[in-house]
mmCIF file of C-alpha atoms and ligand atoms in Angstrom:
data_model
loop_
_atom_site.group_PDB
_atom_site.id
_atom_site.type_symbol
_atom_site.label_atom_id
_atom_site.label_comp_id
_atom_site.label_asym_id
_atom_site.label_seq_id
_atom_site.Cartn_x
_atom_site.Cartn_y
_atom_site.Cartn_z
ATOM 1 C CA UNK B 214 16.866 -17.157 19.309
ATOM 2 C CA UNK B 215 14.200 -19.948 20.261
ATOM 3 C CA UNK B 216 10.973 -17.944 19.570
ATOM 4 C CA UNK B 217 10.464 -20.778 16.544
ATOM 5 C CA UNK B 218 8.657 -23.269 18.683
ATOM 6 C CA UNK B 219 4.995 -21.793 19.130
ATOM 7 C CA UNK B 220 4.603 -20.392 15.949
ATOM 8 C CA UNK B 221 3.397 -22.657 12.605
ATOM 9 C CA UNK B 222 5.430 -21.369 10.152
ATOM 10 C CA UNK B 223 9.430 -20.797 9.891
ATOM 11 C CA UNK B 224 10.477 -17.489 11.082
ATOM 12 C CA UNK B 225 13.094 -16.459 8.190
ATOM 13 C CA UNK B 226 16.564 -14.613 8.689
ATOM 14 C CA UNK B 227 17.762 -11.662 6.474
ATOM 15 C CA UNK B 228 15.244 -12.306 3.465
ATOM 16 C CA UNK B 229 15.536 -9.547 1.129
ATOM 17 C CA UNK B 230 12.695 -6.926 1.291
ATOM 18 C CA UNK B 231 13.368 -5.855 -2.273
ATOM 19 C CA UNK B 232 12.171 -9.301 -3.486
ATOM 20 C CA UNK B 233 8.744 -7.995 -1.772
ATOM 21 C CA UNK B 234 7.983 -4.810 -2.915
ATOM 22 C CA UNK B 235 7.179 -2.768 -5.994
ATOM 23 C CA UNK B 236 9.657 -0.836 -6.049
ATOM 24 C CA UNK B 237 12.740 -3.619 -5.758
ATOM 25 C CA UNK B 238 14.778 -1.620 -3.507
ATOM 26 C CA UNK B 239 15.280 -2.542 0.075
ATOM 27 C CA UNK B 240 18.060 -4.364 2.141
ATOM 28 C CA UNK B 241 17.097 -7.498 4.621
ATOM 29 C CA UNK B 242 14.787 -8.118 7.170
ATOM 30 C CA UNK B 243 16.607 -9.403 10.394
ATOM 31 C CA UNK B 244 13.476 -11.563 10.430
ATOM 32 C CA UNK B 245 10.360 -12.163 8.365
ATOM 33 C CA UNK B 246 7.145 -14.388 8.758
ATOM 34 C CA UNK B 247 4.125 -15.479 6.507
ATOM 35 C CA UNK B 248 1.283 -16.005 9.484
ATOM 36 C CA UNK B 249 -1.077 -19.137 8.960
ATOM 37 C CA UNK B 250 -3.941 -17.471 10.448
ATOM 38 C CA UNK B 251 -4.743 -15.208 13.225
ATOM 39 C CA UNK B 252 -4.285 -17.106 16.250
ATOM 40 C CA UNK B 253 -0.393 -17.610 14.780
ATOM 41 C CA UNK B 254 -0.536 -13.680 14.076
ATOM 42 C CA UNK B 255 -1.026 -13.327 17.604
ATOM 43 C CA UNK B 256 1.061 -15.597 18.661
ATOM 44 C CA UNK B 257 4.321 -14.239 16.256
ATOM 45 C CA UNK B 258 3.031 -10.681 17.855
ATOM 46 C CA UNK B 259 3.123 -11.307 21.284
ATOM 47 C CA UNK B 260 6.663 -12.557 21.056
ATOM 48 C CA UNK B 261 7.794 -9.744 19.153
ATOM 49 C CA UNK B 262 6.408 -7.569 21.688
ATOM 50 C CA UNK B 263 8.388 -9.821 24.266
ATOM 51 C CA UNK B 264 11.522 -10.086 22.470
ATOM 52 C CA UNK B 265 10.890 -5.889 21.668
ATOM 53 C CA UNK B 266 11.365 -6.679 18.222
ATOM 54 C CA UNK B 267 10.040 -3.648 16.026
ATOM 55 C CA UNK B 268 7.244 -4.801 13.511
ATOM 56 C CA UNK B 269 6.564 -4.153 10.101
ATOM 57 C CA UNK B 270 3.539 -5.332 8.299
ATOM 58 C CA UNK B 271 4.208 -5.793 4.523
ATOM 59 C CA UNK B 272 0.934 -6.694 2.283
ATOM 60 C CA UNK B 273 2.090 -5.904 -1.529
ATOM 61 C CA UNK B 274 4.983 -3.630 -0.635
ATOM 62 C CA UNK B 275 3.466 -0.953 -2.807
ATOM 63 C CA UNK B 276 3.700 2.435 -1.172
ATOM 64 C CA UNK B 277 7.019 2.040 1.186
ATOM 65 C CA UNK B 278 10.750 2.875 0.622
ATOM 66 C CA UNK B 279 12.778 0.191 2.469
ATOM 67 C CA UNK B 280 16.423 1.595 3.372
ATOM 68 C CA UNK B 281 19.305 -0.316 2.177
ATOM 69 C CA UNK B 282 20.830 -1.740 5.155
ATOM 70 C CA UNK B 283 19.879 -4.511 7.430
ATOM 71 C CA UNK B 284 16.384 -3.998 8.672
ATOM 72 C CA UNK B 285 16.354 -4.418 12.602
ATOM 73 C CA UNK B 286 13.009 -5.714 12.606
ATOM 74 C CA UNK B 287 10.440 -8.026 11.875
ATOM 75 C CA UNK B 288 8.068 -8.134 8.742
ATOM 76 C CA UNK B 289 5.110 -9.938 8.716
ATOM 77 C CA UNK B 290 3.458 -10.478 5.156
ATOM 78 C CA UNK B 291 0.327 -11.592 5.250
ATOM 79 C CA UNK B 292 0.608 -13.745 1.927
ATOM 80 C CA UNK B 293 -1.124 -17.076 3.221
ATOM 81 C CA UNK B 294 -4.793 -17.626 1.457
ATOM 82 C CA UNK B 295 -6.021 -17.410 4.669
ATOM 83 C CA UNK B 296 -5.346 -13.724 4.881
ATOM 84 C CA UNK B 297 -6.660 -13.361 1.027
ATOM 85 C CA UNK B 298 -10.247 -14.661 1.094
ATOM 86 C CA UNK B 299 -13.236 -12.556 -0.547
ATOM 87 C CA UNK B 300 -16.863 -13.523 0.538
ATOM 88 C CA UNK B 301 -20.080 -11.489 -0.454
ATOM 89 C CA UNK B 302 -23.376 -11.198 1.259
ATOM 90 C CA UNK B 303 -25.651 -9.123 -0.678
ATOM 91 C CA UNK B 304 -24.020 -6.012 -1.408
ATOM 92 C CA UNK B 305 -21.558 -6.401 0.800
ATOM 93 C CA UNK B 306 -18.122 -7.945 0.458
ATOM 94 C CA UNK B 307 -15.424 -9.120 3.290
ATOM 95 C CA UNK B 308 -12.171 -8.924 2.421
ATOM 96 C CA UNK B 309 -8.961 -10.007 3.878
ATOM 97 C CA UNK B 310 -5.962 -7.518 4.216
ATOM 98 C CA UNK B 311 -3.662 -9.656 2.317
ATOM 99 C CA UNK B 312 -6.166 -9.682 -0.980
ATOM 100 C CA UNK B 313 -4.824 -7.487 -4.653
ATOM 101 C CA UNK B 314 -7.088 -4.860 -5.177
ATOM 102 C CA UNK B 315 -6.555 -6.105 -8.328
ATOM 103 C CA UNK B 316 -8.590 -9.838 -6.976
ATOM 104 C CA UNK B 317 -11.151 -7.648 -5.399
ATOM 105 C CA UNK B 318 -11.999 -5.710 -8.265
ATOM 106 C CA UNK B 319 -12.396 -8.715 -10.479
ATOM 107 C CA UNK B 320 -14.336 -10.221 -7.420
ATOM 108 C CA UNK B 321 -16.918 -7.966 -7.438
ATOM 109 C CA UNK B 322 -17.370 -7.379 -11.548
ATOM 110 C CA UNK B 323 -18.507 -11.050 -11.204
ATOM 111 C CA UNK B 324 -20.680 -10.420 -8.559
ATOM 112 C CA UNK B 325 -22.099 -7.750 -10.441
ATOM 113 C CA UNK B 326 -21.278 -5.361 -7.642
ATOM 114 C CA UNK B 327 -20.253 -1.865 -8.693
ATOM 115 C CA UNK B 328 -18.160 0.925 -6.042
ATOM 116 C CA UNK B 329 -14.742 -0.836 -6.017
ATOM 117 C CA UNK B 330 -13.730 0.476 -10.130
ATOM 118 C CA UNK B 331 -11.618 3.034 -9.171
ATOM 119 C CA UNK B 332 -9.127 0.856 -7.604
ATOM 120 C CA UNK B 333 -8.203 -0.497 -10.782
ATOM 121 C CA UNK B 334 -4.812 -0.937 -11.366
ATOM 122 C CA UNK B 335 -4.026 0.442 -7.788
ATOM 123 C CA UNK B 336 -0.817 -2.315 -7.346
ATOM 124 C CA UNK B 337 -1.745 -2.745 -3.566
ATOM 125 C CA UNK B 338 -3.636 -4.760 -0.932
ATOM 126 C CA UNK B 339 -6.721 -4.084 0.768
ATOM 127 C CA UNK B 340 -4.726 -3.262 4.254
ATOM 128 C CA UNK B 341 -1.948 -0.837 2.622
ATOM 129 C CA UNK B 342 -5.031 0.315 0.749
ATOM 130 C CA UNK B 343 -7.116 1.408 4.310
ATOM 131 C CA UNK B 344 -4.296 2.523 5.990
ATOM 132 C CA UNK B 345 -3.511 4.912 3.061
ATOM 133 C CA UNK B 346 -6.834 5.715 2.204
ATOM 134 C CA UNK B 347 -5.965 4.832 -1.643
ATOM 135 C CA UNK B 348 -7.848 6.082 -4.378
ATOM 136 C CA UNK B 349 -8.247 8.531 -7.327
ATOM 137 C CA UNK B 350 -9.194 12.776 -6.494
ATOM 138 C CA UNK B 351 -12.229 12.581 -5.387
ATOM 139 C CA UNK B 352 -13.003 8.686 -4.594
ATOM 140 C CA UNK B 353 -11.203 7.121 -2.001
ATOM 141 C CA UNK B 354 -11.405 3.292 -0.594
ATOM 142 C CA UNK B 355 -12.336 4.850 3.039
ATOM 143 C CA UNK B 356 -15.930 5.672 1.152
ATOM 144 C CA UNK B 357 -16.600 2.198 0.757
ATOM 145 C CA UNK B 358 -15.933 1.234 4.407
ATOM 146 C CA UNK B 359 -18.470 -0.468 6.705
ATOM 147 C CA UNK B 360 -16.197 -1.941 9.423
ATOM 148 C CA UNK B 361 -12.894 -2.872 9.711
ATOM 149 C CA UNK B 362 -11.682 -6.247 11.910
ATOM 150 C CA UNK B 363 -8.244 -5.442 13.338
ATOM 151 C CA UNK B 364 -5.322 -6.788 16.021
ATOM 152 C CA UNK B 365 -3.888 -4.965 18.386
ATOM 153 C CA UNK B 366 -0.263 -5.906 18.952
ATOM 154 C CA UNK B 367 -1.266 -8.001 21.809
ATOM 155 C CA UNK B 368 -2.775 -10.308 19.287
ATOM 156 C CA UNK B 369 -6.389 -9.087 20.778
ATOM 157 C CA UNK B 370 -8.836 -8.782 17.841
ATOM 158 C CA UNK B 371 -12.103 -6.329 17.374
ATOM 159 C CA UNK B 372 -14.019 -4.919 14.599
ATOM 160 C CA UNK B 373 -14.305 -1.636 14.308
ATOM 161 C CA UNK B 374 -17.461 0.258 12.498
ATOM 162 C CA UNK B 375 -16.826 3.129 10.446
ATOM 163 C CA UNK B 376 -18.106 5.754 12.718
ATOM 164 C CA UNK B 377 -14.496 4.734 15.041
ATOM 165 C CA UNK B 378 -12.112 5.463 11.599
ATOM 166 C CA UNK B 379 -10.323 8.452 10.445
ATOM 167 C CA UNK B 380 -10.476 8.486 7.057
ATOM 168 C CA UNK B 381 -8.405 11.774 5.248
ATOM 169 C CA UNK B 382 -6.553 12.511 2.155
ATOM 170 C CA UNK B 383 -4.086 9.297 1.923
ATOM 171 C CA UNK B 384 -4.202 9.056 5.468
ATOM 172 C CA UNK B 385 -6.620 7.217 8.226
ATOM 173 C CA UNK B 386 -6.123 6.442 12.135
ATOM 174 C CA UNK B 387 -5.593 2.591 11.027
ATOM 175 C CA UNK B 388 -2.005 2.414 11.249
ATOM 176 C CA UNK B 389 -1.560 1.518 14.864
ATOM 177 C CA UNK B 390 -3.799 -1.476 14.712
ATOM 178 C CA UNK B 391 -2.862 -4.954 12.064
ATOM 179 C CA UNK B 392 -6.021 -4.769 9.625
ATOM 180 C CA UNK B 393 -7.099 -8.277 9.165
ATOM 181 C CA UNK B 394 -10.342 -8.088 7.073
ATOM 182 C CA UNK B 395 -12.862 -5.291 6.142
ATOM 183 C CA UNK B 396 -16.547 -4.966 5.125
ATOM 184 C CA UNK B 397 -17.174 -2.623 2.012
ATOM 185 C CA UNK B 398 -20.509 -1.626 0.658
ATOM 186 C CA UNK B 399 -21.278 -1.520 -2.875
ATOM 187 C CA UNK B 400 -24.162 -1.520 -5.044
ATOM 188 C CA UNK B 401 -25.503 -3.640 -7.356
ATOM 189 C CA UNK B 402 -25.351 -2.961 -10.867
ATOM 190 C CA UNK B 403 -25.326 -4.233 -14.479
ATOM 191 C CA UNK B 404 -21.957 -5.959 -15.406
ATOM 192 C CA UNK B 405 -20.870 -4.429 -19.002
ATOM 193 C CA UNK B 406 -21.660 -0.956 -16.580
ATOM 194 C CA UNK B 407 -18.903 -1.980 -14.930
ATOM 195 C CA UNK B 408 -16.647 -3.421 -17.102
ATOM 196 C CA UNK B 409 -16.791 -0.448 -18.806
ATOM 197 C CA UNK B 410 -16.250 1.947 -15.755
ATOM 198 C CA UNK B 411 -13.033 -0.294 -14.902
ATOM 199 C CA UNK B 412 -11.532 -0.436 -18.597
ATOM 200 C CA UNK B 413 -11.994 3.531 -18.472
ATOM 201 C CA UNK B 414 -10.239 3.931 -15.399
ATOM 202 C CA UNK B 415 -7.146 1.848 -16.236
ATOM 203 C CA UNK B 416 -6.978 3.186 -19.611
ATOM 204 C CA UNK B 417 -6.337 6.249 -18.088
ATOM 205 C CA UNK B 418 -3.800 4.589 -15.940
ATOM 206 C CA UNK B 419 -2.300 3.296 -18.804
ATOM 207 C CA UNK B 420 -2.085 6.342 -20.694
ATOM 208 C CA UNK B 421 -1.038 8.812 -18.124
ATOM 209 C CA UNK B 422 1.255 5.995 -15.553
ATOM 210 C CA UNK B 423 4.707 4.232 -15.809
ATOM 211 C CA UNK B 424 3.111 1.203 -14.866
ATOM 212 C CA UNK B 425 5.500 -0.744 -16.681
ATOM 213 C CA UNK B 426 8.849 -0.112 -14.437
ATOM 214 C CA UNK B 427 9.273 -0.986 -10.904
ATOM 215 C CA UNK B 428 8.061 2.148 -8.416
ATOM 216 C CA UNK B 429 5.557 3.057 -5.268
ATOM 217 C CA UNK B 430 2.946 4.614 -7.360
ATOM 218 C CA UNK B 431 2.853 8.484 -6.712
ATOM 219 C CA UNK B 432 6.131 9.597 -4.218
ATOM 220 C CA UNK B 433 4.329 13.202 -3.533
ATOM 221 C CA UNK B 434 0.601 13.539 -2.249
ATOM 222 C CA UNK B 435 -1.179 16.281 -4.142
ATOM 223 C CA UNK B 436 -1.427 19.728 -2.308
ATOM 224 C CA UNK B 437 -4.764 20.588 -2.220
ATOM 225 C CA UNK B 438 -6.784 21.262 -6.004
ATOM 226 C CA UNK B 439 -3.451 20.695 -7.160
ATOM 227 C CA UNK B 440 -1.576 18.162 -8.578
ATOM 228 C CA UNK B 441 1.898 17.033 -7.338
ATOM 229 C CA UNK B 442 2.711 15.572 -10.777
ATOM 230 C CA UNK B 443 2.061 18.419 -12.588
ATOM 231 C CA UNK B 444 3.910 20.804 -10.264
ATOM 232 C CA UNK B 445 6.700 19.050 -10.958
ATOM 233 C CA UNK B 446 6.282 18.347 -14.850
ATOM 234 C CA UNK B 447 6.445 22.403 -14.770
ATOM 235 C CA UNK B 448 9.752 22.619 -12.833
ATOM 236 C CA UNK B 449 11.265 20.560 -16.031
ATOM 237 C CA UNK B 450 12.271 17.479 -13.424
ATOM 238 C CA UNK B 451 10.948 14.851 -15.657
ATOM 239 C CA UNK B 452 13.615 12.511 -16.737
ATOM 240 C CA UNK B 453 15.520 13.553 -13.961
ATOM 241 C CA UNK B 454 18.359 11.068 -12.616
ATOM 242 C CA UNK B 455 20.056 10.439 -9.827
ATOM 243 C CA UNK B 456 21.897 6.656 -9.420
ATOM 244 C CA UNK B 457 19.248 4.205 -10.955
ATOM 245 C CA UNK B 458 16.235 6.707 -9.870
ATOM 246 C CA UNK B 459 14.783 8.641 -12.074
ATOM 247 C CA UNK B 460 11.544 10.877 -12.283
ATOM 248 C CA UNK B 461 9.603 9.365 -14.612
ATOM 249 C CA UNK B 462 9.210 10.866 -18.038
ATOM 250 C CA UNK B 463 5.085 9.897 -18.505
ATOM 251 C CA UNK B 464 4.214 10.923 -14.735
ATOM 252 C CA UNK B 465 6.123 13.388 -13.174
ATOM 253 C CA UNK B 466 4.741 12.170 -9.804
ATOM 254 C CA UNK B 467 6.425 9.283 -10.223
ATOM 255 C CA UNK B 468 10.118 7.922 -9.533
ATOM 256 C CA UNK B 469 10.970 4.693 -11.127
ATOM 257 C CA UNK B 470 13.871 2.187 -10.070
ATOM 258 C CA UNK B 471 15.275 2.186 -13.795
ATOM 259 C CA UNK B 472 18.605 0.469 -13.028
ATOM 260 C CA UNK B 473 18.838 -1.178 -9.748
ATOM 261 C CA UNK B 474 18.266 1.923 -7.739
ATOM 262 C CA UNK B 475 19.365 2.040 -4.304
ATOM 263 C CA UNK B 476 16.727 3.743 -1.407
ATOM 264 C CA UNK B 477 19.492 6.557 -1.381
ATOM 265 C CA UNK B 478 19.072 7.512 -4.851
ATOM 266 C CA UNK B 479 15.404 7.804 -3.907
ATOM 267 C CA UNK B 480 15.720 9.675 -1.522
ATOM 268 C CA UNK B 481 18.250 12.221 -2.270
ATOM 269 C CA UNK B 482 16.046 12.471 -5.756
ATOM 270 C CA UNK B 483 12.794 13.527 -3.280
ATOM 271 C CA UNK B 484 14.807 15.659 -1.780
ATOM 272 C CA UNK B 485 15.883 17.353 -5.084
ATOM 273 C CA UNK B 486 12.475 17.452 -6.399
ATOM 274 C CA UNK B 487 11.408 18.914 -3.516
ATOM 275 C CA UNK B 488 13.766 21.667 -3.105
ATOM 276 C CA UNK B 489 12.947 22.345 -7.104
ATOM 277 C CA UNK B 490 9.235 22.790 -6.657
ATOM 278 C CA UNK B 491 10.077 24.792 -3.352
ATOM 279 C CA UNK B 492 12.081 27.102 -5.288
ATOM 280 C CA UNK B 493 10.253 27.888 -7.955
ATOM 281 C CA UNK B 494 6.103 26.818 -6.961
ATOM 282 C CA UNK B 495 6.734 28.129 -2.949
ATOM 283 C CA UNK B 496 4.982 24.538 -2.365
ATOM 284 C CA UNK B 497 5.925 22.168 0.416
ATOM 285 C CA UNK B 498 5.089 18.705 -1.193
ATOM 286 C CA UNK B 499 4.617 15.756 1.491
ATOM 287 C CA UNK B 500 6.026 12.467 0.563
ATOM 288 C CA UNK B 501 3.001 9.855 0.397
ATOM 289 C CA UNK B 502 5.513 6.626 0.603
ATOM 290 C CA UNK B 503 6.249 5.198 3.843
ATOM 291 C CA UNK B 504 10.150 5.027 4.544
ATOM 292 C CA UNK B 505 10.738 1.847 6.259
ATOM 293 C CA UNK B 506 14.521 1.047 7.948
HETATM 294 N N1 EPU V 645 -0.002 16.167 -15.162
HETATM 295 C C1 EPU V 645 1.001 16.799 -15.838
HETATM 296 N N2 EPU V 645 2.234 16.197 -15.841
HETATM 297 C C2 EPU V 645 2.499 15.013 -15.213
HETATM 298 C C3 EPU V 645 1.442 14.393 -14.510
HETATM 299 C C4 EPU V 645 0.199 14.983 -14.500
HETATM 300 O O1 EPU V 645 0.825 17.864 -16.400
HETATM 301 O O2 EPU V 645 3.628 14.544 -15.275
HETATM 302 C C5 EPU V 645 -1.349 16.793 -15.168
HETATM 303 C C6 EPU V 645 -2.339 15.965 -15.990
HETATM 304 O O3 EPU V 645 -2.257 16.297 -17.359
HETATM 305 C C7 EPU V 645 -3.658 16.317 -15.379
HETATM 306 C C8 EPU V 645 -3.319 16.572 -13.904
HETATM 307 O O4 EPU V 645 -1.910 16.804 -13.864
HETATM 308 O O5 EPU V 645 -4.154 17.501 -15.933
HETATM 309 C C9 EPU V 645 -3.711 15.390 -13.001
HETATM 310 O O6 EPU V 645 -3.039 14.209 -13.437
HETATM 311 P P1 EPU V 645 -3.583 12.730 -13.124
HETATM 312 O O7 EPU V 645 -4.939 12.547 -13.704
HETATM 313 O O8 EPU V 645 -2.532 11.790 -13.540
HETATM 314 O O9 EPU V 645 -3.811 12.700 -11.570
HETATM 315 P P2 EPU V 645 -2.830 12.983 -10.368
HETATM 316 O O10 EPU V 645 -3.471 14.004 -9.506
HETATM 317 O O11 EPU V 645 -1.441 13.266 -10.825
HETATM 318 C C10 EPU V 645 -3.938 11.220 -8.836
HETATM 319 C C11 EPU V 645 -3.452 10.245 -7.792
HETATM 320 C C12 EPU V 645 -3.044 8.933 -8.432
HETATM 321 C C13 EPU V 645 -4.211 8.362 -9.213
HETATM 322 C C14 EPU V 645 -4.635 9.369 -10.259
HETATM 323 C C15 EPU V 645 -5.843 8.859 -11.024
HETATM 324 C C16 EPU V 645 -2.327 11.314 -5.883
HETATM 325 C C17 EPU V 645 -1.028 11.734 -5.316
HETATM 326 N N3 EPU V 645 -2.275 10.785 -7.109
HETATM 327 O O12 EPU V 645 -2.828 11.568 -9.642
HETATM 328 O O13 EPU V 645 -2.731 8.046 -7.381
HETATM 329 O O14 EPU V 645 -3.823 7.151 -9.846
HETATM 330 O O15 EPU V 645 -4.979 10.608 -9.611
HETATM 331 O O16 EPU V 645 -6.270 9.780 -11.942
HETATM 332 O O17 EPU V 645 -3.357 11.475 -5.247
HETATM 333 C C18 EPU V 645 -1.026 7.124 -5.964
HETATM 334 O O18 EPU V 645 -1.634 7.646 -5.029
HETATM 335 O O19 EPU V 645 -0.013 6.399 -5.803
HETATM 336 C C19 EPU V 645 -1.488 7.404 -7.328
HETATM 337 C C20 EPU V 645 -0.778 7.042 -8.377
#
């Protein structure tokens, strides 16, 4: 297929999506492409839509489930700098959809701007981040939201203000657009403040997380004033195995590839977990990971 020639980078052929997200599980994308910039976002965009190509948009692969088999699609990553770059202006700080939490967060401790803390040790990007509404109970990155400058898959960009977003529990109205950069307001405050916020949030992390093995951060969102992994730390799951998936054994809410897991294992293990709780809570838990394939 010819749809090389207008676009600035090499469109790639059955790279493997495993290699590209946290949980290292996931078969090949028929095609994949790292974007220069916009105008060659648009462009690779348009064609797809042409060519009726399906598209994916991959930022740090942290909350999806890619199937095993070929993927008939094409995933864009938005891994070029150009997609990464943090800028301040006052209390305010634009940043690109393809930038770590993890580089905003130390961004803003050096700008001495405070709001962002609870993000730490989120392993995602700001545009899985929006689209998910990530956060902690009770904080979520949707708070922080001024505006939001997205695509349309006709490459047509606008900026939308945060009146215009739906913003719920892990969820927002976001999805159907590519989010290229967004506008968050913080405050200012003293630096050790916020040092110490952050190193109190990802101690907890560390204490509570299996942040150590390859996963998608919590499988299950919690039901409401509940919590998913605790549900299922009751119904005796953790440790759980099925293939090289297993429910963790520190957070119940959890599954963790411990020996090149397949996206069946996964899934069958949800499904187990589920029909556990089901049985013996009368809860319905919703997966939060997106299932890609
Ligand atoms: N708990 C257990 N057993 C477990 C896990 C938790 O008994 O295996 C208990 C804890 O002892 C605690 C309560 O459940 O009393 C809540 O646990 P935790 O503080 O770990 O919070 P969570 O509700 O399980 C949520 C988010 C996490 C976020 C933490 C930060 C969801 C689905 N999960 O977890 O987000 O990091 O709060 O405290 O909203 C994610 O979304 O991917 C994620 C990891």
């Amino acid at each position: 297929m010819n749809w090389q020639k207008s676009l600035k980078n090499k469109i790639k052929t059955k790279e493997a999506l495993k290699n590209h997200t946290t949980f290292r599980i996931g078969g090949p994308a028929r095609y994949f492409y790292e974007p220069e910039d916009y105008a060659d976002l648009a462009e690779v965009l348009k064609l797809a839509k042409k060519l009726r190509i399906r598209v994916f948009i991959l930022g740090a692969g942290s909350n999806i489930l890619v199937l095993d088999r070929l993927i008939n699609a094409l995933a864009i990553k938005l891994s070029n700098p150009f997609f990464k770059k943090i800028s301040f202006n006052a209390n305010f700080v634009e940043v690109g959809a393809g930038c770590a939490l993890s580089q905003l967060i130390r961004a803003c401790v050096k700008h001495g701007l405070s709001g962002a803390e609870f993000l730490a040790g989120i392993p995602g990007a700001l545009g899985g981040a929006l689209i998910m509404n990530a956060g902690i109970p009770n904080k979520n990155i949707g708070d922080l939201v001024e505006n939001v400058v997205v695509m349309d898959y006709n490459g047509k960009i606008k900026t939308l203000p945060k009146t215009k977003i739906k913003f719920a529990y892990r969820k927002s109205d976001l999805s159907k657009h590519v989010i290229l950069k967004a506008n968050l307001k913080l405050i200012k405050k003293n630096r050790n403040e916020i040092i110490k916020a952050l190193n109190a949030y990802m101690q907890h992390r560390k204490l509570t997380q299996d942040l150590r093995r390859p996963s998608a951060g919590c499988i299950f969102k919690n039901p409401k004033n509940e919590s998913a992994g605790r549900i299922i730390d009751s119904c005796g799951l953790k440790g759980r195995k099925i293939g090289g998936a297993m429910v963790s054994k520190i957070h119940a809410n959890f599954i963790i590839n411990h020996a090149k897991a397949k996206a069946t294992d996964v899934l069958k293990l949800v499904s187990l977990v589920k029909k556990q709780v089901k049985k013996k809570s009368g809860i319905d838990l919703e997966p939060e990971i997106k299932i890609w394939g």
